[in-house]
């Protein structure tokens, strides 16, 4: 908890939920409060920085294992990495039956990256902002998945792939036909079907993005609320909530990955 | 929580990460896993095959042993038979030999007896003549009385 007495807990909470912003203003780079009017052209540097850093961590570790992957007796790190890879591979194979070189690496990237970003939730809420404050950074949100930009980017990335593979496998006509002939079989109801199915289709990336964002944002908010209770919170509520996140963090990463696989395998199905 | 340029940046980052993962991370790791799985599967299959081979070899060995025993028994049987045959043959031969020897002996004895008989006859004739000479105190003309002597010899 911030030690200074002059900030109220409301200010404390909103401070912790504010991203570090960057934008172009007056012909130069401006930060934070100067960016309130920048609108769309605002960049959340903390989200971007942490997510790219964590993505790099993921790729560095996995690449270093991949480079000297041993086909005989593997080392301990290789065993751990292979467990994750095999887990993802099994998940992909259980729901996707075609041949596609993109889906498995995509699922792995989503699973590990989202897991690592979620895992930032375990870092005590004041640690990173306090350290950042020492070097003059006023706002920092260290959990990228509590930023709707992050989760929406992931979900829309998946969404474009759904559209791409739907059209690639079925053709534009086949894709539109698939959207029109269900759930009602009569041709007069095809426009109704089309509207319903398009809504369903659009709901997929939206639900993906909002599920992850909502879970992590709420989790982070409660961590911050717990942090306002004082120093002793670390032994009780904080510990319990962090322990609860042992479930939430991997589960949300897993759900995001599984739904991605399911949606993409649906896109590959030709009726 | 407003959507802004961060979203576009993150999407680019996402695409780059996925492509990197697809090109440089996933293929080597999954290849290593699959190679190892294949090696293990091959090893297990080989050990299965070896166990089967062993069982087969044992069966074969048992069968061969059995066969060898049977052969040995046959050989012993044949040898016994042959032995008996040999003994029988020898006995037969010996019997035949014995009979031959006996027959030869009989013949010889017969001829010897005949010869002795002849000899005796002659001697008896001489004795008779000598006896008669002594009785008569005179010589008998053997030639003159040869008919009597011959009669005597024939009666003997």
Short mmCIF file of N, CA and C in Angstrom, two decimals, chain A residues 120-258:
data_model
loop_
_atom_site.label_atom_id
_atom_site.label_comp_id
_atom_site.label_asym_id
_atom_site.label_seq_id
_atom_site.Cartn_x
_atom_site.Cartn_y
_atom_site.Cartn_z
N UNK A 120 1.59 -12.58 -14.10
CA UNK A 120 2.03 -11.32 -13.49
C UNK A 120 1.10 -10.91 -12.36
N UNK A 121 -0.10 -11.52 -12.35
CA UNK A 121 -1.06 -11.27 -11.28
C UNK A 121 -0.53 -11.72 -9.91
N UNK A 122 0.38 -12.67 -9.94
CA UNK A 122 0.92 -13.19 -8.69
C UNK A 122 1.93 -12.21 -8.05
N UNK A 123 2.47 -11.36 -8.91
CA UNK A 123 3.42 -10.38 -8.37
C UNK A 123 2.63 -9.41 -7.48
N UNK A 124 3.07 -9.17 -6.26
CA UNK A 124 2.34 -8.26 -5.38
C UNK A 124 2.05 -6.93 -6.08
N UNK A 125 0.82 -6.43 -5.88
CA UNK A 125 0.34 -5.31 -6.68
C UNK A 125 1.16 -4.03 -6.50
N UNK A 126 1.84 -3.91 -5.37
CA UNK A 126 2.59 -2.68 -5.15
C UNK A 126 4.04 -2.77 -5.57
N UNK A 127 4.52 -3.99 -5.78
CA UNK A 127 5.96 -4.16 -6.01
C UNK A 127 6.42 -3.41 -7.25
N UNK A 128 5.80 -3.72 -8.38
CA UNK A 128 6.28 -3.12 -9.63
C UNK A 128 5.98 -1.61 -9.69
N UNK A 129 4.76 -1.16 -9.32
CA UNK A 129 4.54 0.30 -9.32
C UNK A 129 5.50 1.05 -8.41
N UNK A 130 5.83 0.48 -7.24
CA UNK A 130 6.75 1.15 -6.32
C UNK A 130 8.14 1.26 -6.94
N UNK A 131 8.62 0.14 -7.49
CA UNK A 131 9.94 0.15 -8.13
C UNK A 131 9.95 1.11 -9.30
N UNK A 132 8.84 1.10 -10.08
CA UNK A 132 8.78 1.99 -11.24
C UNK A 132 8.74 3.44 -10.78
N UNK A 133 8.04 3.68 -9.66
CA UNK A 133 7.96 5.03 -9.13
C UNK A 133 9.33 5.57 -8.77
N UNK A 134 10.22 4.68 -8.31
CA UNK A 134 11.58 5.10 -7.94
C UNK A 134 12.35 5.63 -9.14
N UNK A 135 12.04 5.10 -10.36
CA UNK A 135 12.74 5.59 -11.54
C UNK A 135 11.88 6.60 -12.30
N UNK A 136 10.83 7.08 -11.67
CA UNK A 136 10.08 8.17 -12.27
C UNK A 136 8.93 7.78 -13.18
N UNK A 137 8.54 6.50 -13.16
CA UNK A 137 7.37 6.10 -13.96
C UNK A 137 6.16 6.14 -13.04
N UNK A 138 5.18 6.96 -13.39
CA UNK A 138 4.09 7.20 -12.45
C UNK A 138 3.02 6.12 -12.48
N UNK A 139 2.77 5.63 -13.67
CA UNK A 139 1.71 4.63 -13.78
C UNK A 139 2.29 3.38 -14.42
N UNK A 140 1.97 2.25 -13.85
CA UNK A 140 2.33 1.00 -14.54
C UNK A 140 1.38 -0.11 -14.12
N UNK A 141 0.85 -0.78 -15.14
CA UNK A 141 0.00 -1.95 -14.88
C UNK A 141 0.77 -3.13 -15.42
N UNK A 142 1.11 -4.04 -14.53
CA UNK A 142 2.05 -5.08 -14.96
C UNK A 142 1.37 -6.33 -15.53
N UNK A 143 0.03 -6.40 -15.42
CA UNK A 143 -0.65 -7.57 -15.98
C UNK A 143 -1.27 -7.18 -17.32
N UNK A 144 -0.64 -7.56 -18.43
CA UNK A 144 -1.13 -7.10 -19.73
C UNK A 144 -2.55 -7.57 -20.04
N UNK A 145 -2.93 -8.75 -19.52
CA UNK A 145 -4.27 -9.26 -19.85
C UNK A 145 -5.37 -8.53 -19.08
N UNK A 146 -5.02 -7.57 -18.21
CA UNK A 146 -6.08 -6.74 -17.62
C UNK A 146 -6.34 -5.53 -18.49
N UNK A 147 -5.71 -5.50 -19.65
CA UNK A 147 -5.94 -4.42 -20.61
C UNK A 147 -6.75 -5.00 -21.77
N UNK A 148 -7.92 -4.40 -22.02
CA UNK A 148 -8.80 -4.92 -23.07
C UNK A 148 -8.11 -4.92 -24.43
N UNK A 149 -7.15 -4.03 -24.63
CA UNK A 149 -6.43 -3.99 -25.90
C UNK A 149 -5.68 -5.30 -26.16
N UNK A 150 -5.10 -5.79 -25.08
CA UNK A 150 -4.33 -7.03 -25.19
C UNK A 150 -5.23 -8.21 -25.55
N UNK A 151 -6.29 -8.40 -24.77
CA UNK A 151 -7.14 -9.58 -24.98
C UNK A 151 -7.88 -9.48 -26.31
N UNK A 152 -8.26 -8.26 -26.66
CA UNK A 152 -8.96 -8.08 -27.94
C UNK A 152 -8.02 -8.36 -29.11
N UNK A 153 -6.75 -7.97 -28.96
CA UNK A 153 -5.79 -8.24 -30.03
C UNK A 153 -5.65 -9.74 -30.24
N UNK A 154 -5.55 -10.49 -29.14
CA UNK A 154 -5.45 -11.95 -29.24
C UNK A 154 -6.71 -12.52 -29.90
N UNK A 155 -7.86 -12.08 -29.39
CA UNK A 155 -9.12 -12.64 -29.88
C UNK A 155 -9.34 -12.31 -31.35
N UNK A 156 -9.00 -11.08 -31.75
CA UNK A 156 -9.20 -10.74 -33.16
C UNK A 156 -8.19 -11.44 -34.05
N UNK A 157 -6.99 -11.65 -33.53
CA UNK A 157 -6.03 -12.44 -34.29
C UNK A 157 -6.60 -13.81 -34.60
N UNK A 158 -7.23 -14.40 -33.59
CA UNK A 158 -7.87 -15.71 -33.79
C UNK A 158 -9.05 -15.57 -34.76
N UNK A 159 -9.81 -14.47 -34.61
CA UNK A 159 -10.99 -14.26 -35.44
C UNK A 159 -10.62 -14.19 -36.93
N UNK A 160 -9.53 -13.46 -37.25
CA UNK A 160 -9.13 -13.39 -38.67
C UNK A 160 -8.77 -14.77 -39.20
N UNK A 161 -8.16 -15.56 -38.35
CA UNK A 161 -7.84 -16.93 -38.78
C UNK A 161 -9.10 -17.75 -39.01
N UNK A 162 -10.12 -17.54 -38.14
CA UNK A 162 -11.40 -18.26 -38.34
C UNK A 162 -11.97 -17.90 -39.70
N UNK A 163 -12.03 -16.58 -40.00
CA UNK A 163 -12.57 -16.13 -41.29
C UNK A 163 -11.71 -16.70 -42.43
N UNK A 164 -10.39 -16.58 -42.28
CA UNK A 164 -9.48 -17.02 -43.34
C UNK A 164 -9.68 -18.49 -43.66
N UNK A 165 -9.70 -19.32 -42.63
CA UNK A 165 -9.82 -20.76 -42.89
C UNK A 165 -11.23 -21.14 -43.33
N UNK A 166 -12.23 -20.45 -42.81
CA UNK A 166 -13.60 -20.74 -43.28
C UNK A 166 -13.68 -20.54 -44.78
N UNK A 167 -13.14 -19.40 -45.26
CA UNK A 167 -13.21 -19.10 -46.69
C UNK A 167 -12.29 -20.02 -47.48
N UNK A 168 -11.13 -20.32 -46.91
CA UNK A 168 -10.17 -21.18 -47.62
C UNK A 168 -10.73 -22.59 -47.80
N UNK A 169 -11.37 -23.11 -46.75
CA UNK A 169 -11.86 -24.49 -46.82
C UNK A 169 -13.16 -24.58 -47.59
N UNK A 170 -14.07 -23.64 -47.35
CA UNK A 170 -15.42 -23.78 -47.93
C UNK A 170 -15.65 -22.87 -49.13
N UNK A 171 -14.78 -21.91 -49.32
CA UNK A 171 -15.04 -20.91 -50.37
C UNK A 171 -15.98 -19.86 -49.81
N UNK A 172 -16.02 -18.70 -50.45
CA UNK A 172 -16.89 -17.63 -49.93
C UNK A 172 -18.35 -18.08 -49.96
N UNK A 173 -18.75 -18.73 -51.09
CA UNK A 173 -20.13 -19.20 -51.21
C UNK A 173 -20.46 -20.20 -50.12
N UNK A 174 -19.55 -21.15 -49.92
CA UNK A 174 -19.78 -22.18 -48.90
C UNK A 174 -19.89 -21.58 -47.52
N UNK A 175 -19.06 -20.58 -47.26
CA UNK A 175 -19.06 -19.94 -45.95
C UNK A 175 -20.40 -19.22 -45.72
N UNK A 176 -20.84 -18.49 -46.74
CA UNK A 176 -22.12 -17.78 -46.61
C UNK A 176 -23.27 -18.77 -46.49
N UNK A 177 -23.16 -19.86 -47.25
CA UNK A 177 -24.20 -20.89 -47.19
C UNK A 177 -24.27 -21.49 -45.78
N UNK A 178 -23.08 -21.74 -45.22
CA UNK A 178 -23.05 -22.32 -43.87
C UNK A 178 -23.70 -21.38 -42.86
N UNK A 179 -23.51 -20.07 -43.08
CA UNK A 179 -24.10 -19.10 -42.17
C UNK A 179 -25.61 -18.99 -42.37
N UNK A 180 -26.11 -19.41 -43.55
CA UNK A 180 -27.51 -19.16 -43.88
C UNK A 180 -28.44 -20.34 -43.62
N UNK A 181 -27.96 -21.57 -43.84
CA UNK A 181 -28.89 -22.71 -43.83
C UNK A 181 -29.18 -23.23 -42.43
N UNK A 182 -28.53 -22.68 -41.42
CA UNK A 182 -28.80 -23.12 -40.05
C UNK A 182 -29.26 -21.93 -39.22
N UNK A 183 -29.98 -22.10 -38.18
CA UNK A 183 -30.54 -23.35 -37.67
C UNK A 183 -31.87 -23.72 -38.32
N UNK A 184 -32.51 -22.75 -39.04
CA UNK A 184 -33.82 -23.05 -39.61
C UNK A 184 -33.67 -23.56 -41.04
N UNK A 185 -34.37 -24.63 -41.37
CA UNK A 185 -34.15 -25.29 -42.65
C UNK A 185 -34.86 -24.67 -43.83
N UNK A 186 -35.88 -23.85 -43.59
CA UNK A 186 -36.67 -23.35 -44.71
C UNK A 186 -35.99 -22.14 -45.35
N UNK A 187 -36.08 -22.03 -46.70
CA UNK A 187 -35.31 -20.99 -47.40
C UNK A 187 -35.77 -19.58 -47.08
N UNK A 188 -37.07 -19.43 -46.70
CA UNK A 188 -37.57 -18.08 -46.38
C UNK A 188 -36.90 -17.54 -45.13
N UNK A 189 -36.39 -18.44 -44.30
CA UNK A 189 -35.79 -18.01 -43.05
C UNK A 189 -34.28 -17.83 -43.16
N UNK A 190 -33.74 -18.01 -44.38
CA UNK A 190 -32.29 -17.89 -44.54
C UNK A 190 -31.74 -16.53 -44.10
N UNK A 191 -32.41 -15.42 -44.42
CA UNK A 191 -31.88 -14.14 -43.93
C UNK A 191 -31.81 -14.08 -42.40
N UNK A 192 -32.85 -14.64 -41.75
CA UNK A 192 -32.85 -14.67 -40.28
C UNK A 192 -31.67 -15.49 -39.78
N UNK A 193 -31.50 -16.65 -40.43
CA UNK A 193 -30.35 -17.50 -40.08
C UNK A 193 -29.05 -16.74 -40.19
N UNK A 194 -28.92 -16.03 -41.32
CA UNK A 194 -27.68 -15.32 -41.60
C UNK A 194 -27.37 -14.31 -40.49
N UNK A 195 -28.39 -13.56 -40.10
CA UNK A 195 -28.19 -12.57 -39.04
C UNK A 195 -27.77 -13.25 -37.74
N UNK A 196 -28.49 -14.34 -37.42
CA UNK A 196 -28.20 -15.06 -36.18
C UNK A 196 -26.77 -15.60 -36.18
N UNK A 197 -26.39 -16.20 -37.32
CA UNK A 197 -25.08 -16.85 -37.38
C UNK A 197 -23.95 -15.82 -37.38
N UNK A 198 -24.19 -14.68 -38.02
CA UNK A 198 -23.16 -13.63 -38.01
C UNK A 198 -22.96 -13.12 -36.59
N UNK A 199 -24.07 -12.99 -35.87
CA UNK A 199 -23.94 -12.55 -34.47
C UNK A 199 -23.15 -13.58 -33.68
N UNK A 200 -23.47 -14.88 -33.91
CA UNK A 200 -22.73 -15.94 -33.23
C UNK A 200 -21.24 -15.86 -33.55
N UNK A 201 -20.97 -15.64 -34.83
CA UNK A 201 -19.59 -15.58 -35.29
C UNK A 201 -18.85 -14.42 -34.63
N UNK A 202 -19.52 -13.27 -34.58
CA UNK A 202 -18.88 -12.10 -34.00
C UNK A 202 -18.76 -12.22 -32.48
N UNK A 203 -19.67 -13.00 -31.90
CA UNK A 203 -19.65 -13.16 -30.45
C UNK A 203 -18.43 -13.95 -30.00
N UNK A 204 -17.92 -14.78 -30.92
CA UNK A 204 -16.79 -15.63 -30.54
C UNK A 204 -15.56 -14.83 -30.10
N UNK A 205 -15.02 -13.95 -30.96
CA UNK A 205 -13.84 -13.21 -30.51
C UNK A 205 -14.16 -12.29 -29.34
N UNK A 206 -15.38 -11.75 -29.35
CA UNK A 206 -15.75 -10.84 -28.27
C UNK A 206 -15.79 -11.57 -26.93
N UNK A 207 -16.38 -12.78 -26.96
CA UNK A 207 -16.45 -13.52 -25.69
C UNK A 207 -15.07 -13.97 -25.27
N UNK A 208 -14.23 -14.35 -26.26
CA UNK A 208 -12.85 -14.73 -25.93
C UNK A 208 -12.15 -13.58 -25.22
N UNK A 209 -12.24 -12.40 -25.82
CA UNK A 209 -11.52 -11.24 -25.30
C UNK A 209 -12.07 -10.84 -23.94
N UNK A 210 -13.40 -10.78 -23.83
CA UNK A 210 -13.99 -10.27 -22.59
C UNK A 210 -13.87 -11.25 -21.44
N UNK A 211 -13.90 -12.56 -21.75
CA UNK A 211 -13.75 -13.55 -20.69
C UNK A 211 -12.39 -13.40 -20.01
N UNK A 212 -11.35 -13.35 -20.84
CA UNK A 212 -10.00 -13.25 -20.29
C UNK A 212 -9.83 -11.90 -19.57
N UNK A 213 -10.23 -10.86 -20.24
CA UNK A 213 -10.10 -9.53 -19.65
C UNK A 213 -10.86 -9.43 -18.34
N UNK A 214 -12.11 -9.88 -18.36
CA UNK A 214 -12.95 -9.77 -17.17
C UNK A 214 -12.40 -10.52 -15.98
N UNK A 215 -11.98 -11.75 -16.22
CA UNK A 215 -11.44 -12.57 -15.13
C UNK A 215 -10.21 -11.93 -14.52
N UNK A 216 -9.29 -11.49 -15.39
CA UNK A 216 -8.03 -10.97 -14.88
C UNK A 216 -8.20 -9.59 -14.28
N UNK A 217 -9.05 -8.79 -14.90
CA UNK A 217 -9.27 -7.44 -14.38
C UNK A 217 -9.90 -7.53 -13.00
N UNK A 218 -10.90 -8.39 -12.87
CA UNK A 218 -11.56 -8.55 -11.58
C UNK A 218 -10.59 -9.09 -10.54
N UNK A 219 -9.78 -10.07 -10.96
CA UNK A 219 -8.80 -10.64 -10.04
C UNK A 219 -7.84 -9.58 -9.57
N UNK A 220 -7.36 -8.76 -10.51
CA UNK A 220 -6.40 -7.71 -10.18
C UNK A 220 -7.04 -6.67 -9.25
N UNK A 221 -8.31 -6.34 -9.57
CA UNK A 221 -9.03 -5.35 -8.76
C UNK A 221 -9.14 -5.82 -7.32
N UNK A 222 -9.42 -7.11 -7.15
CA UNK A 222 -9.57 -7.63 -5.79
C UNK A 222 -8.21 -7.66 -5.08
N UNK A 223 -7.15 -7.97 -5.83
CA UNK A 223 -5.80 -7.88 -5.24
C UNK A 223 -5.55 -6.46 -4.71
N UNK A 224 -5.97 -5.47 -5.51
CA UNK A 224 -5.73 -4.08 -5.10
C UNK A 224 -6.58 -3.73 -3.88
N UNK A 225 -7.85 -4.20 -3.91
CA UNK A 225 -8.73 -3.97 -2.76
C UNK A 225 -8.14 -4.58 -1.50
N UNK A 226 -7.63 -5.81 -1.65
CA UNK A 226 -7.03 -6.48 -0.49
C UNK A 226 -5.83 -5.67 -0.01
N UNK A 227 -5.09 -5.11 -0.98
CA UNK A 227 -3.90 -4.35 -0.63
C UNK A 227 -4.24 -3.11 0.18
N UNK A 228 -5.46 -2.59 0.04
CA UNK A 228 -5.82 -1.39 0.81
C UNK A 228 -6.08 -1.71 2.28
N UNK A 229 -6.11 -3.00 2.62
CA UNK A 229 -6.45 -3.38 3.99
C UNK A 229 -5.30 -3.14 4.96
N UNK A 230 -4.11 -2.94 4.45
CA UNK A 230 -2.98 -2.73 5.37
C UNK A 230 -1.96 -3.82 5.24
N UNK A 231 -0.95 -3.72 6.08
CA UNK A 231 0.21 -4.60 5.95
C UNK A 231 -0.15 -6.06 6.22
N UNK A 232 -1.02 -6.30 7.21
CA UNK A 232 -1.28 -7.68 7.63
C UNK A 232 -2.04 -8.50 6.58
N UNK A 233 -2.56 -7.82 5.56
CA UNK A 233 -3.33 -8.54 4.53
C UNK A 233 -2.49 -9.62 3.84
N UNK A 234 -1.18 -9.43 3.83
CA UNK A 234 -0.32 -10.37 3.10
C UNK A 234 -0.45 -11.78 3.65
N UNK A 235 -0.75 -11.92 4.97
CA UNK A 235 -0.79 -13.26 5.58
C UNK A 235 -2.14 -13.94 5.38
N UNK A 236 -3.18 -13.17 5.14
CA UNK A 236 -4.51 -13.76 5.04
C UNK A 236 -5.10 -13.67 3.65
N UNK A 237 -5.87 -12.62 3.42
CA UNK A 237 -6.61 -12.51 2.15
C UNK A 237 -5.72 -12.56 0.93
N UNK A 238 -4.59 -11.85 0.99
CA UNK A 238 -3.74 -11.83 -0.19
C UNK A 238 -3.28 -13.24 -0.54
N UNK A 239 -2.84 -13.93 0.51
CA UNK A 239 -2.36 -15.30 0.29
C UNK A 239 -3.46 -16.18 -0.30
N UNK A 240 -4.67 -16.08 0.29
CA UNK A 240 -5.79 -16.91 -0.18
C UNK A 240 -6.13 -16.59 -1.64
N UNK A 241 -6.18 -15.28 -1.93
CA UNK A 241 -6.56 -14.88 -3.28
C UNK A 241 -5.49 -15.30 -4.29
N UNK A 242 -4.23 -15.20 -3.88
CA UNK A 242 -3.14 -15.63 -4.76
C UNK A 242 -3.21 -17.14 -4.99
N UNK A 243 -3.54 -17.87 -3.92
CA UNK A 243 -3.66 -19.32 -4.04
C UNK A 243 -4.81 -19.67 -4.97
N UNK A 244 -5.88 -18.90 -4.87
CA UNK A 244 -7.03 -19.12 -5.76
C UNK A 244 -6.62 -18.90 -7.22
N UNK A 245 -5.69 -17.96 -7.40
CA UNK A 245 -5.24 -17.69 -8.77
C UNK A 245 -4.36 -18.80 -9.34
N UNK A 246 -3.91 -19.72 -8.47
CA UNK A 246 -3.26 -20.91 -9.00
C UNK A 246 -4.20 -21.64 -9.95
N UNK A 247 -5.51 -21.52 -9.67
CA UNK A 247 -6.51 -22.10 -10.55
C UNK A 247 -6.84 -21.18 -11.71
N UNK A 248 -7.09 -19.90 -11.37
CA UNK A 248 -7.63 -18.96 -12.35
C UNK A 248 -6.64 -18.75 -13.50
N UNK A 249 -5.38 -18.55 -13.16
CA UNK A 249 -4.40 -18.15 -14.18
C UNK A 249 -4.18 -19.22 -15.24
N UNK A 250 -3.88 -20.47 -14.83
CA UNK A 250 -3.74 -21.49 -15.89
C UNK A 250 -5.07 -21.78 -16.58
N UNK A 251 -6.15 -21.73 -15.81
CA UNK A 251 -7.44 -22.07 -16.38
C UNK A 251 -7.83 -21.11 -17.49
N UNK A 252 -7.64 -19.82 -17.25
CA UNK A 252 -8.01 -18.85 -18.29
C UNK A 252 -7.13 -19.01 -19.53
N UNK A 253 -5.84 -19.30 -19.31
CA UNK A 253 -4.96 -19.54 -20.46
C UNK A 253 -5.43 -20.77 -21.22
N UNK A 254 -5.80 -21.80 -20.46
CA UNK A 254 -6.24 -23.05 -21.08
C UNK A 254 -7.55 -22.85 -21.86
N UNK A 255 -8.48 -22.11 -21.24
CA UNK A 255 -9.78 -21.88 -21.91
C UNK A 255 -9.57 -21.12 -23.21
N UNK A 256 -8.72 -20.10 -23.15
CA UNK A 256 -8.46 -19.31 -24.36
C UNK A 256 -7.89 -20.21 -25.45
N UNK A 257 -6.94 -21.06 -25.08
CA UNK A 257 -6.33 -21.95 -26.06
C UNK A 257 -7.35 -22.94 -26.61
N UNK A 258 -8.11 -23.58 -25.72
CA UNK A 258 -9.06 -24.61 -26.15
C UNK A 258 -10.12 -24.03 -27.07
#
